[in-house]
């Protein structure tokens, strides 16, 4: 759920901007329902103060992704949305289908991490000049990979983007295809599943963005996990969306060395990373 909010953003942008604080607190609580909220603004000079705000709603599940858009003169109307239904992929007729190609969201929240401002703003400006549907956005995670970009409707996250690479990514996505270089995974899934899907893409020749889905994530203790906070190993089952092939991917969480800063100006510390240990085709594909 993306709400246009011109003007400055603080480190906790949803409640540290010109947005009504009560609405900001509502948006901060949205993840409890499975919905992620962020603020957006167009690159360039702030000219939207007092105007109607653009709202984008997106669902990023493979084969069921969509983007809906609307203008609102009262952002408080967002509190009337059925967030659990939205998290499940039901937009309830909100707005209109978003026209055209992919949406590029470039993190420029300098109060959260100054690298996002120093590197993200020039990228957003160049993509806008090149004619791409581009928004600056508040924090989207992984700022040590600045400049970062999230693309809709597929929900893929990208890091260390140059203007040329980002334009190539957006051109491919406009054709329904994705690329591996610079991709950090599909945000609909937890981190182990993101790593697993990208690993399978290195074996699978179908470049379509919706070619693959994650059908199961199981911790080494046998418990299913949906959380990025779980430690250890995971067995992730990735399948073609048409069900013709399945893979079992073994993923482990490790500490990345040498130590590096998590953001601009931060102390160098060991960082968590997901490593793929094995990719094993499952033949024949499991029934169902």
mmCIF file of N, CA and C in Angstrom, residues 54-184:
data_model
loop_
_atom_site.group_PDB
_atom_site.id
_atom_site.type_symbol
_atom_site.label_atom_id
_atom_site.label_comp_id
_atom_site.label_asym_id
_atom_site.label_seq_id
_atom_site.Cartn_x
_atom_site.Cartn_y
_atom_site.Cartn_z
ATOM 1 N N UNK A 54 -1.907 10.368 -4.885
ATOM 2 C CA UNK A 54 -1.964 9.103 -5.601
ATOM 3 C C UNK A 54 -1.807 7.959 -4.605
ATOM 4 N N UNK A 55 -2.624 6.936 -4.755
ATOM 5 C CA UNK A 55 -2.528 5.717 -3.957
ATOM 6 C C UNK A 55 -2.314 4.543 -4.909
ATOM 7 N N UNK A 56 -1.359 3.697 -4.582
ATOM 8 C CA UNK A 56 -1.133 2.465 -5.331
ATOM 9 C C UNK A 56 -1.297 1.289 -4.379
ATOM 10 N N UNK A 57 -2.091 0.309 -4.784
ATOM 11 C CA UNK A 57 -2.184 -0.960 -4.076
ATOM 12 C C UNK A 57 -1.636 -2.030 -5.002
ATOM 13 N N UNK A 58 -0.841 -2.944 -4.461
ATOM 14 C CA UNK A 58 -0.239 -3.980 -5.292
ATOM 15 C C UNK A 58 -0.257 -5.310 -4.575
ATOM 16 N N UNK A 59 -0.463 -6.372 -5.344
ATOM 17 C CA UNK A 59 -0.347 -7.745 -4.853
ATOM 18 C C UNK A 59 0.664 -8.430 -5.742
ATOM 19 N N UNK A 60 1.656 -9.119 -5.137
ATOM 20 C CA UNK A 60 2.826 -9.557 -5.898
ATOM 21 C C UNK A 60 2.966 -11.065 -6.032
ATOM 22 N N UNK A 61 1.945 -11.838 -5.711
ATOM 23 C CA UNK A 61 2.042 -13.290 -5.819
ATOM 24 C C UNK A 61 2.147 -13.709 -7.286
ATOM 25 N N UNK A 62 3.016 -14.685 -7.603
ATOM 26 C CA UNK A 62 3.157 -15.120 -8.996
ATOM 27 C C UNK A 62 1.834 -15.582 -9.601
ATOM 28 N N UNK A 63 1.568 -15.113 -10.799
ATOM 29 C CA UNK A 63 0.343 -15.484 -11.493
ATOM 30 C C UNK A 63 -0.886 -14.739 -11.029
ATOM 31 N N UNK A 64 -0.783 -14.005 -9.919
ATOM 32 C CA UNK A 64 -1.936 -13.277 -9.377
ATOM 33 C C UNK A 64 -1.566 -11.850 -9.008
ATOM 34 N N UNK A 65 -0.527 -11.327 -9.655
ATOM 35 C CA UNK A 65 -0.062 -9.985 -9.307
ATOM 36 C C UNK A 65 -0.887 -8.927 -10.025
ATOM 37 N N UNK A 66 -1.058 -7.796 -9.345
ATOM 38 C CA UNK A 66 -1.791 -6.672 -9.930
ATOM 39 C C UNK A 66 -1.381 -5.390 -9.236
ATOM 40 N N UNK A 67 -1.664 -4.275 -9.893
ATOM 41 C CA UNK A 67 -1.484 -2.944 -9.301
ATOM 42 C C UNK A 67 -2.757 -2.154 -9.569
ATOM 43 N N UNK A 68 -3.314 -1.567 -8.530
ATOM 44 C CA UNK A 68 -4.493 -0.706 -8.636
ATOM 45 C C UNK A 68 -4.104 0.708 -8.234
ATOM 46 N N UNK A 69 -4.739 1.675 -8.831
ATOM 47 C CA UNK A 69 -4.375 3.065 -8.564
ATOM 48 C C UNK A 69 -5.610 3.941 -8.435
ATOM 49 N N UNK A 70 -5.489 4.977 -7.615
ATOM 50 C CA UNK A 70 -6.586 5.928 -7.415
ATOM 51 C C UNK A 70 -6.016 7.233 -6.899
ATOM 52 N N UNK A 71 -6.772 8.311 -7.081
ATOM 53 C CA UNK A 71 -6.474 9.593 -6.458
ATOM 54 C C UNK A 71 -7.426 9.810 -5.300
ATOM 55 N N UNK A 72 -6.922 10.374 -4.220
ATOM 56 C CA UNK A 72 -7.777 10.667 -3.079
ATOM 57 C C UNK A 72 -7.473 12.057 -2.553
ATOM 58 N N UNK A 73 -8.523 12.761 -2.192
ATOM 59 C CA UNK A 73 -8.362 14.043 -1.528
ATOM 60 C C UNK A 73 -8.307 13.905 -0.029
ATOM 61 N N UNK A 74 -8.591 12.712 0.460
ATOM 62 C CA UNK A 74 -8.584 12.439 1.898
ATOM 63 C C UNK A 74 -7.863 11.123 2.147
ATOM 64 N N UNK A 75 -6.552 11.154 2.394
ATOM 65 C CA UNK A 75 -5.819 9.908 2.629
ATOM 66 C C UNK A 75 -6.362 9.088 3.791
ATOM 67 N N UNK A 76 -7.089 9.711 4.699
ATOM 68 C CA UNK A 76 -7.677 8.978 5.804
ATOM 69 C C UNK A 76 -8.641 7.895 5.362
ATOM 70 N N UNK A 77 -9.088 7.983 4.093
ATOM 71 C CA UNK A 77 -9.979 6.947 3.569
ATOM 72 C C UNK A 77 -9.317 5.573 3.555
ATOM 73 N N UNK A 78 -7.995 5.545 3.592
ATOM 74 C CA UNK A 78 -7.297 4.263 3.569
ATOM 75 C C UNK A 78 -7.625 3.417 4.798
ATOM 76 N N UNK A 79 -8.033 4.082 5.881
ATOM 77 C CA UNK A 79 -8.373 3.329 7.088
ATOM 78 C C UNK A 79 -9.618 2.478 6.898
ATOM 79 N N UNK A 80 -10.369 2.730 5.842
ATOM 80 C CA UNK A 80 -11.555 1.929 5.556
ATOM 81 C C UNK A 80 -11.286 0.686 4.741
ATOM 82 N N UNK A 81 -10.030 0.480 4.306
ATOM 83 C CA UNK A 81 -9.698 -0.702 3.515
ATOM 84 C C UNK A 81 -9.704 -1.958 4.374
ATOM 85 N N UNK A 82 -10.109 -3.071 3.773
ATOM 86 C CA UNK A 82 -10.064 -4.371 4.441
ATOM 87 C C UNK A 82 -8.656 -4.926 4.246
ATOM 88 N N UNK A 83 -7.766 -4.687 5.218
ATOM 89 C CA UNK A 83 -6.369 -5.058 5.054
ATOM 90 C C UNK A 83 -6.144 -6.568 4.976
ATOM 91 N N UNK A 84 -6.792 -7.398 5.797
ATOM 92 C CA UNK A 84 -6.595 -8.846 5.636
ATOM 93 C C UNK A 84 -7.005 -9.341 4.251
ATOM 94 N N UNK A 85 -8.104 -8.804 3.710
ATOM 95 C CA UNK A 85 -8.515 -9.198 2.359
ATOM 96 C C UNK A 85 -7.490 -8.742 1.338
ATOM 97 N N UNK A 86 -6.973 -7.529 1.525
ATOM 98 C CA UNK A 86 -5.948 -7.014 0.617
ATOM 99 C C UNK A 86 -4.703 -7.892 0.660
ATOM 100 N N UNK A 87 -4.291 -8.310 1.850
ATOM 101 C CA UNK A 87 -3.120 -9.182 1.981
ATOM 102 C C UNK A 87 -3.333 -10.506 1.261
ATOM 103 N N UNK A 88 -4.582 -10.956 1.192
ATOM 104 C CA UNK A 88 -4.904 -12.213 0.516
ATOM 105 C C UNK A 88 -5.051 -12.052 -0.985
ATOM 106 N N UNK A 89 -4.938 -10.804 -1.483
ATOM 107 C CA UNK A 89 -4.999 -10.576 -2.924
ATOM 108 C C UNK A 89 -6.323 -10.050 -3.430
ATOM 109 N N UNK A 90 -7.236 -9.679 -2.523
ATOM 110 C CA UNK A 90 -8.545 -9.147 -2.913
ATOM 111 C C UNK A 90 -8.545 -7.634 -2.746
ATOM 112 N N UNK A 91 -8.530 -6.905 -3.871
ATOM 113 C CA UNK A 91 -8.490 -5.438 -3.792
ATOM 114 C C UNK A 91 -9.864 -4.818 -3.582
ATOM 115 N N UNK A 92 -10.925 -5.618 -3.638
ATOM 116 C CA UNK A 92 -12.257 -5.120 -3.350
ATOM 117 C C UNK A 92 -12.749 -4.052 -4.303
ATOM 118 N N UNK A 93 -12.204 -4.015 -5.525
ATOM 119 C CA UNK A 93 -12.630 -3.019 -6.509
ATOM 120 C C UNK A 93 -12.010 -1.656 -6.310
ATOM 121 N N UNK A 94 -10.965 -1.562 -5.508
ATOM 122 C CA UNK A 94 -10.319 -0.270 -5.260
ATOM 123 C C UNK A 94 -9.762 0.309 -6.553
ATOM 124 N N UNK A 95 -10.074 1.576 -6.810
ATOM 125 C CA UNK A 95 -9.474 2.311 -7.911
ATOM 126 C C UNK A 95 -9.652 1.653 -9.257
ATOM 127 N N UNK A 96 -8.600 1.797 -10.088
ATOM 128 C CA UNK A 96 -8.590 1.261 -11.437
ATOM 129 C C UNK A 96 -7.296 0.482 -11.651
ATOM 130 N N UNK A 97 -7.288 -0.437 -12.623
ATOM 131 C CA UNK A 97 -6.017 -1.112 -12.930
ATOM 132 C C UNK A 97 -4.960 -0.102 -13.356
ATOM 133 N N UNK A 98 -3.751 -0.295 -12.878
ATOM 134 C CA UNK A 98 -2.667 0.607 -13.252
ATOM 135 C C UNK A 98 -2.314 0.387 -14.717
ATOM 136 N N UNK A 99 -2.259 1.465 -15.504
ATOM 137 C CA UNK A 99 -1.964 1.305 -16.928
ATOM 138 C C UNK A 99 -0.468 1.183 -17.180
ATOM 139 N N UNK A 100 -0.129 0.599 -18.303
ATOM 140 C CA UNK A 100 1.254 0.639 -18.760
ATOM 141 C C UNK A 100 2.145 -0.400 -18.127
ATOM 142 N N UNK A 101 3.466 -0.118 -18.164
ATOM 143 C CA UNK A 101 4.484 -1.070 -17.773
ATOM 144 C C UNK A 101 4.757 -1.100 -16.288
ATOM 145 N N UNK A 102 5.917 -1.619 -15.905
ATOM 146 C CA UNK A 102 6.239 -1.787 -14.481
ATOM 147 C C UNK A 102 6.418 -0.452 -13.772
ATOM 148 N N UNK A 103 6.192 -0.479 -12.472
ATOM 149 C CA UNK A 103 6.402 0.669 -11.605
ATOM 150 C C UNK A 103 7.742 0.485 -10.902
ATOM 151 N N UNK A 104 8.574 1.518 -10.925
ATOM 152 C CA UNK A 104 9.872 1.478 -10.243
ATOM 153 C C UNK A 104 9.802 2.316 -8.981
ATOM 154 N N UNK A 105 10.115 1.700 -7.845
ATOM 155 C CA UNK A 105 10.157 2.391 -6.563
ATOM 156 C C UNK A 105 11.611 2.431 -6.110
ATOM 157 N N UNK A 106 12.176 3.617 -6.016
ATOM 158 C CA UNK A 106 13.580 3.782 -5.644
ATOM 159 C C UNK A 106 13.644 4.395 -4.260
ATOM 160 N N UNK A 107 14.336 3.729 -3.327
ATOM 161 C CA UNK A 107 14.428 4.253 -1.967
ATOM 162 C C UNK A 107 15.308 5.499 -1.942
ATOM 163 N N UNK A 108 14.761 6.593 -1.406
ATOM 164 C CA UNK A 108 15.497 7.857 -1.288
ATOM 165 C C UNK A 108 15.386 8.429 0.116
ATOM 166 N N UNK A 109 15.061 7.575 1.091
ATOM 167 C CA UNK A 109 14.829 8.048 2.462
ATOM 168 C C UNK A 109 16.160 8.329 3.161
ATOM 169 N N UNK A 110 16.706 9.519 2.923
ATOM 170 C CA UNK A 110 18.019 9.873 3.454
ATOM 171 C C UNK A 110 18.070 9.970 4.957
ATOM 172 N N UNK A 111 16.962 10.243 5.617
ATOM 173 C CA UNK A 111 16.966 10.296 7.086
ATOM 174 C C UNK A 111 17.104 8.898 7.676
ATOM 175 N N UNK A 112 16.716 7.871 6.931
ATOM 176 C CA UNK A 112 16.905 6.488 7.375
ATOM 177 C C UNK A 112 18.321 6.024 7.056
ATOM 178 N N UNK A 113 18.811 6.385 5.883
ATOM 179 C CA UNK A 113 20.172 6.044 5.477
ATOM 180 C C UNK A 113 20.584 7.029 4.396
ATOM 181 N N UNK A 114 21.636 7.776 4.645
ATOM 182 C CA UNK A 114 21.968 8.843 3.712
ATOM 183 C C UNK A 114 22.423 8.329 2.350
ATOM 184 N N UNK A 115 22.900 7.066 2.291
ATOM 185 C CA UNK A 115 23.241 6.492 0.986
ATOM 186 C C UNK A 115 22.015 6.432 0.076
ATOM 187 N N UNK A 116 20.845 6.203 0.668
ATOM 188 C CA UNK A 116 19.632 6.117 -0.144
ATOM 189 C C UNK A 116 19.335 7.455 -0.812
ATOM 190 N N UNK A 117 19.647 8.544 -0.129
ATOM 191 C CA UNK A 117 19.452 9.861 -0.736
ATOM 192 C C UNK A 117 20.546 10.157 -1.750
ATOM 193 N N UNK A 118 21.806 9.921 -1.384
ATOM 194 C CA UNK A 118 22.920 10.267 -2.254
ATOM 195 C C UNK A 118 22.925 9.449 -3.537
ATOM 196 N N UNK A 119 22.549 8.177 -3.439
ATOM 197 C CA UNK A 119 22.585 7.297 -4.604
ATOM 198 C C UNK A 119 21.212 7.071 -5.223
ATOM 199 N N UNK A 120 20.170 7.081 -4.383
ATOM 200 C CA UNK A 120 18.837 6.800 -4.891
ATOM 201 C C UNK A 120 18.222 7.934 -5.679
ATOM 202 N N UNK A 121 18.403 9.157 -5.217
ATOM 203 C CA UNK A 121 17.768 10.280 -5.920
ATOM 204 C C UNK A 121 18.275 10.449 -7.345
ATOM 205 N N UNK A 122 19.580 10.378 -7.597
ATOM 206 C CA UNK A 122 20.029 10.458 -8.991
ATOM 207 C C UNK A 122 19.472 9.328 -9.859
ATOM 208 N N UNK A 123 19.382 8.117 -9.291
ATOM 209 C CA UNK A 123 18.821 7.006 -10.059
ATOM 210 C C UNK A 123 17.365 7.260 -10.390
ATOM 211 N N UNK A 124 16.585 7.702 -9.411
ATOM 212 C CA UNK A 124 15.171 7.973 -9.661
ATOM 213 C C UNK A 124 15.001 9.055 -10.720
ATOM 214 N N UNK A 125 15.844 10.078 -10.655
ATOM 215 C CA UNK A 125 15.757 11.158 -11.636
ATOM 216 C C UNK A 125 16.075 10.654 -13.043
ATOM 217 N N UNK A 126 17.111 9.823 -13.178
ATOM 218 C CA UNK A 126 17.482 9.319 -14.501
ATOM 219 C C UNK A 126 16.398 8.409 -15.069
ATOM 220 N N UNK A 127 15.784 7.581 -14.226
ATOM 221 C CA UNK A 127 14.722 6.708 -14.714
ATOM 222 C C UNK A 127 13.509 7.518 -15.156
ATOM 223 N N UNK A 128 13.223 8.604 -14.448
ATOM 224 C CA UNK A 128 12.106 9.469 -14.818
ATOM 225 C C UNK A 128 12.365 10.121 -16.166
ATOM 226 N N UNK A 129 13.561 10.649 -16.354
ATOM 227 C CA UNK A 129 13.916 11.283 -17.631
ATOM 228 C C UNK A 129 13.810 10.277 -18.775
ATOM 229 N N UNK A 130 14.142 9.015 -18.491
ATOM 230 C CA UNK A 130 14.077 7.973 -19.522
ATOM 231 C C UNK A 130 12.651 7.509 -19.801
ATOM 232 N N UNK A 131 11.683 8.043 -19.073
ATOM 233 C CA UNK A 131 10.282 7.746 -19.355
ATOM 234 C C UNK A 131 9.679 6.610 -18.561
ATOM 235 N N UNK A 132 10.379 6.119 -17.538
ATOM 236 C CA UNK A 132 9.833 5.036 -16.727
ATOM 237 C C UNK A 132 8.932 5.591 -15.624
ATOM 238 N N UNK A 133 7.933 4.807 -15.252
ATOM 239 C CA UNK A 133 7.008 5.205 -14.184
ATOM 240 C C UNK A 133 7.732 5.020 -12.856
ATOM 241 N N UNK A 134 8.302 6.097 -12.345
ATOM 242 C CA UNK A 134 9.219 6.027 -11.216
ATOM 243 C C UNK A 134 8.714 6.862 -10.051
ATOM 244 N N UNK A 135 8.845 6.301 -8.865
ATOM 245 C CA UNK A 135 8.532 7.001 -7.624
ATOM 246 C C UNK A 135 9.713 6.877 -6.677
ATOM 247 N N UNK A 136 9.982 7.932 -5.937
ATOM 248 C CA UNK A 136 10.827 7.807 -4.757
ATOM 249 C C UNK A 136 9.975 7.168 -3.666
ATOM 250 N N UNK A 137 10.617 6.349 -2.828
ATOM 251 C CA UNK A 137 9.874 5.682 -1.767
ATOM 252 C C UNK A 137 10.650 5.713 -0.464
ATOM 253 N N UNK A 138 9.925 5.536 0.633
ATOM 254 C CA UNK A 138 10.559 5.390 1.932
ATOM 255 C C UNK A 138 11.207 4.012 2.015
ATOM 256 N N UNK A 139 11.775 3.710 3.147
ATOM 257 C CA UNK A 139 12.648 2.548 3.323
ATOM 258 C C UNK A 139 12.020 1.255 2.807
ATOM 259 N N UNK A 140 12.760 0.515 1.970
ATOM 260 C CA UNK A 140 12.279 -0.768 1.462
ATOM 261 C C UNK A 140 13.201 -1.913 1.876
ATOM 262 N N UNK A 141 14.153 -1.640 2.746
ATOM 263 C CA UNK A 141 15.040 -2.686 3.244
ATOM 264 C C UNK A 141 16.300 -2.821 2.405
ATOM 265 N N UNK A 142 17.338 -3.394 3.035
ATOM 266 C CA UNK A 142 18.574 -3.660 2.326
ATOM 267 C C UNK A 142 19.334 -2.432 1.899
ATOM 268 N N UNK A 143 19.335 -1.381 2.751
ATOM 269 C CA UNK A 143 19.956 -0.141 2.302
ATOM 270 C C UNK A 143 21.465 -0.237 2.148
ATOM 271 N N UNK A 144 22.083 -1.321 2.668
ATOM 272 C CA UNK A 144 23.518 -1.463 2.404
ATOM 273 C C UNK A 144 23.786 -1.793 0.934
ATOM 274 N N UNK A 145 22.711 -2.110 0.191
ATOM 275 C CA UNK A 145 22.829 -2.372 -1.243
ATOM 276 C C UNK A 145 22.427 -1.160 -2.082
ATOM 277 N N UNK A 146 22.402 0.027 -1.484
ATOM 278 C CA UNK A 146 21.973 1.239 -2.203
ATOM 279 C C UNK A 146 22.805 1.437 -3.474
ATOM 280 N N UNK A 147 22.135 1.999 -4.519
ATOM 281 C CA UNK A 147 20.722 2.351 -4.575
ATOM 282 C C UNK A 147 19.843 1.113 -4.780
ATOM 283 N N UNK A 148 18.729 1.070 -4.048
ATOM 284 C CA UNK A 148 17.820 -0.059 -4.106
ATOM 285 C C UNK A 148 16.551 0.313 -4.855
ATOM 286 N N UNK A 149 15.937 -0.701 -5.453
ATOM 287 C CA UNK A 149 14.727 -0.486 -6.246
ATOM 288 C C UNK A 149 13.801 -1.671 -6.030
ATOM 289 N N UNK A 150 12.516 -1.401 -5.950
ATOM 290 C CA UNK A 150 11.490 -2.431 -5.911
ATOM 291 C C UNK A 150 10.603 -2.222 -7.129
ATOM 292 N N UNK A 151 10.241 -3.308 -7.812
ATOM 293 C CA UNK A 151 9.442 -3.180 -9.028
ATOM 294 C C UNK A 151 8.093 -3.861 -8.851
ATOM 295 N N UNK A 152 7.071 -3.210 -9.341
ATOM 296 C CA UNK A 152 5.712 -3.738 -9.309
ATOM 297 C C UNK A 152 5.240 -3.965 -10.748
ATOM 298 N N UNK A 153 4.387 -4.978 -10.972
ATOM 299 C CA UNK A 153 3.611 -5.729 -9.980
ATOM 300 C C UNK A 153 4.289 -6.963 -9.400
ATOM 301 N N UNK A 154 5.477 -7.330 -9.877
ATOM 302 C CA UNK A 154 6.053 -8.617 -9.478
ATOM 303 C C UNK A 154 6.692 -8.594 -8.099
ATOM 304 N N UNK A 155 7.067 -7.414 -7.598
ATOM 305 C CA UNK A 155 7.601 -7.326 -6.252
ATOM 306 C C UNK A 155 9.045 -7.747 -6.116
ATOM 307 N N UNK A 156 9.813 -7.721 -7.203
ATOM 308 C CA UNK A 156 11.230 -8.054 -7.094
ATOM 309 C C UNK A 156 12.013 -6.868 -6.539
ATOM 310 N N UNK A 157 12.980 -7.186 -5.662
ATOM 311 C CA UNK A 157 13.852 -6.171 -5.079
ATOM 312 C C UNK A 157 15.205 -6.233 -5.776
ATOM 313 N N UNK A 158 15.825 -5.048 -5.929
ATOM 314 C CA UNK A 158 17.076 -4.937 -6.664
ATOM 315 C C UNK A 158 18.053 -4.088 -5.864
ATOM 316 N N UNK A 159 19.347 -4.394 -5.991
ATOM 317 C CA UNK A 159 20.348 -3.645 -5.255
ATOM 318 C C UNK A 159 21.525 -3.251 -6.118
ATOM 319 N N UNK A 160 22.181 -2.173 -5.660
ATOM 320 C CA UNK A 160 23.356 -1.622 -6.344
ATOM 321 C C UNK A 160 23.061 -1.367 -7.814
ATOM 322 N N UNK A 161 21.972 -0.695 -8.058
ATOM 323 C CA UNK A 161 21.513 -0.436 -9.416
ATOM 324 C C UNK A 161 22.233 0.755 -10.041
ATOM 325 N N UNK A 162 22.737 0.581 -11.228
ATOM 326 C CA UNK A 162 23.126 1.713 -12.064
ATOM 327 C C UNK A 162 21.927 2.087 -12.912
ATOM 328 N N UNK A 163 21.960 3.265 -13.510
ATOM 329 C CA UNK A 163 20.844 3.674 -14.357
ATOM 330 C C UNK A 163 20.685 2.721 -15.537
ATOM 331 N N UNK A 164 21.804 2.306 -16.136
ATOM 332 C CA UNK A 164 21.739 1.416 -17.287
ATOM 333 C C UNK A 164 21.157 0.057 -16.906
ATOM 334 N N UNK A 165 21.611 -0.487 -15.770
ATOM 335 C CA UNK A 165 21.092 -1.784 -15.335
ATOM 336 C C UNK A 165 19.623 -1.697 -14.979
ATOM 337 N N UNK A 166 19.237 -0.630 -14.285
ATOM 338 C CA UNK A 166 17.831 -0.468 -13.904
ATOM 339 C C UNK A 166 16.943 -0.348 -15.134
ATOM 340 N N UNK A 167 17.396 0.373 -16.137
ATOM 341 C CA UNK A 167 16.601 0.498 -17.352
ATOM 342 C C UNK A 167 16.483 -0.841 -18.071
ATOM 343 N N UNK A 168 17.554 -1.639 -18.052
ATOM 344 C CA UNK A 168 17.481 -2.976 -18.643
ATOM 345 C C UNK A 168 16.472 -3.840 -17.884
ATOM 346 N N UNK A 169 16.517 -3.788 -16.551
ATOM 347 C CA UNK A 169 15.574 -4.544 -15.726
ATOM 348 C C UNK A 169 14.143 -4.154 -16.074
ATOM 349 N N UNK A 170 13.861 -2.867 -16.146
ATOM 350 C CA UNK A 170 12.499 -2.404 -16.402
ATOM 351 C C UNK A 170 12.046 -2.759 -17.819
ATOM 352 N N UNK A 171 12.962 -2.712 -18.771
ATOM 353 C CA UNK A 171 12.608 -3.094 -20.142
ATOM 354 C C UNK A 171 12.241 -4.577 -20.210
ATOM 355 N N UNK A 172 13.001 -5.416 -19.507
ATOM 356 C CA UNK A 172 12.693 -6.846 -19.489
ATOM 357 C C UNK A 172 11.375 -7.119 -18.777
ATOM 358 N N UNK A 173 11.147 -6.461 -17.638
ATOM 359 C CA UNK A 173 9.899 -6.653 -16.912
ATOM 360 C C UNK A 173 8.696 -6.220 -17.741
ATOM 361 N N UNK A 174 8.863 -5.193 -18.561
ATOM 362 C CA UNK A 174 7.774 -4.754 -19.436
ATOM 363 C C UNK A 174 7.397 -5.848 -20.431
ATOM 364 N N UNK A 175 8.344 -6.744 -20.709
ATOM 365 C CA UNK A 175 8.089 -7.881 -21.603
ATOM 366 C C UNK A 175 7.694 -9.127 -20.810
ATOM 367 N N UNK A 176 7.540 -8.972 -19.500
ATOM 368 C CA UNK A 176 7.162 -10.104 -18.664
ATOM 369 C C UNK A 176 8.314 -10.975 -18.242
ATOM 370 N N UNK A 177 9.564 -10.512 -18.455
ATOM 371 C CA UNK A 177 10.745 -11.308 -18.129
ATOM 372 C C UNK A 177 11.521 -10.623 -17.002
ATOM 373 N N UNK A 178 12.241 -11.424 -16.229
ATOM 374 C CA UNK A 178 13.102 -10.883 -15.202
ATOM 375 C C UNK A 178 14.546 -11.263 -15.497
ATOM 376 N N UNK A 179 15.468 -10.647 -14.775
ATOM 377 C CA UNK A 179 16.891 -10.944 -14.918
ATOM 378 C C UNK A 179 17.446 -11.238 -13.527
ATOM 379 N N UNK A 180 18.572 -11.920 -13.483
ATOM 380 C CA UNK A 180 19.151 -12.311 -12.202
ATOM 381 C C UNK A 180 20.105 -11.256 -11.664
ATOM 382 N N UNK A 181 20.898 -10.637 -12.546
ATOM 383 C CA UNK A 181 21.910 -9.684 -12.097
ATOM 384 C C UNK A 181 21.275 -8.541 -11.312
ATOM 385 N N UNK A 182 21.750 -8.349 -10.081
ATOM 386 C CA UNK A 182 21.246 -7.270 -9.240
ATOM 387 C C UNK A 182 19.981 -7.601 -8.484
ATOM 388 N N UNK A 183 19.368 -8.752 -8.786
ATOM 389 C CA UNK A 183 18.096 -9.102 -8.141
ATOM 390 C C UNK A 183 18.347 -9.676 -6.759
ATOM 391 N N UNK A 184 17.573 -9.230 -5.780
ATOM 392 C CA UNK A 184 17.698 -9.689 -4.404
ATOM 393 C C UNK A 184 16.523 -10.559 -3.979
#
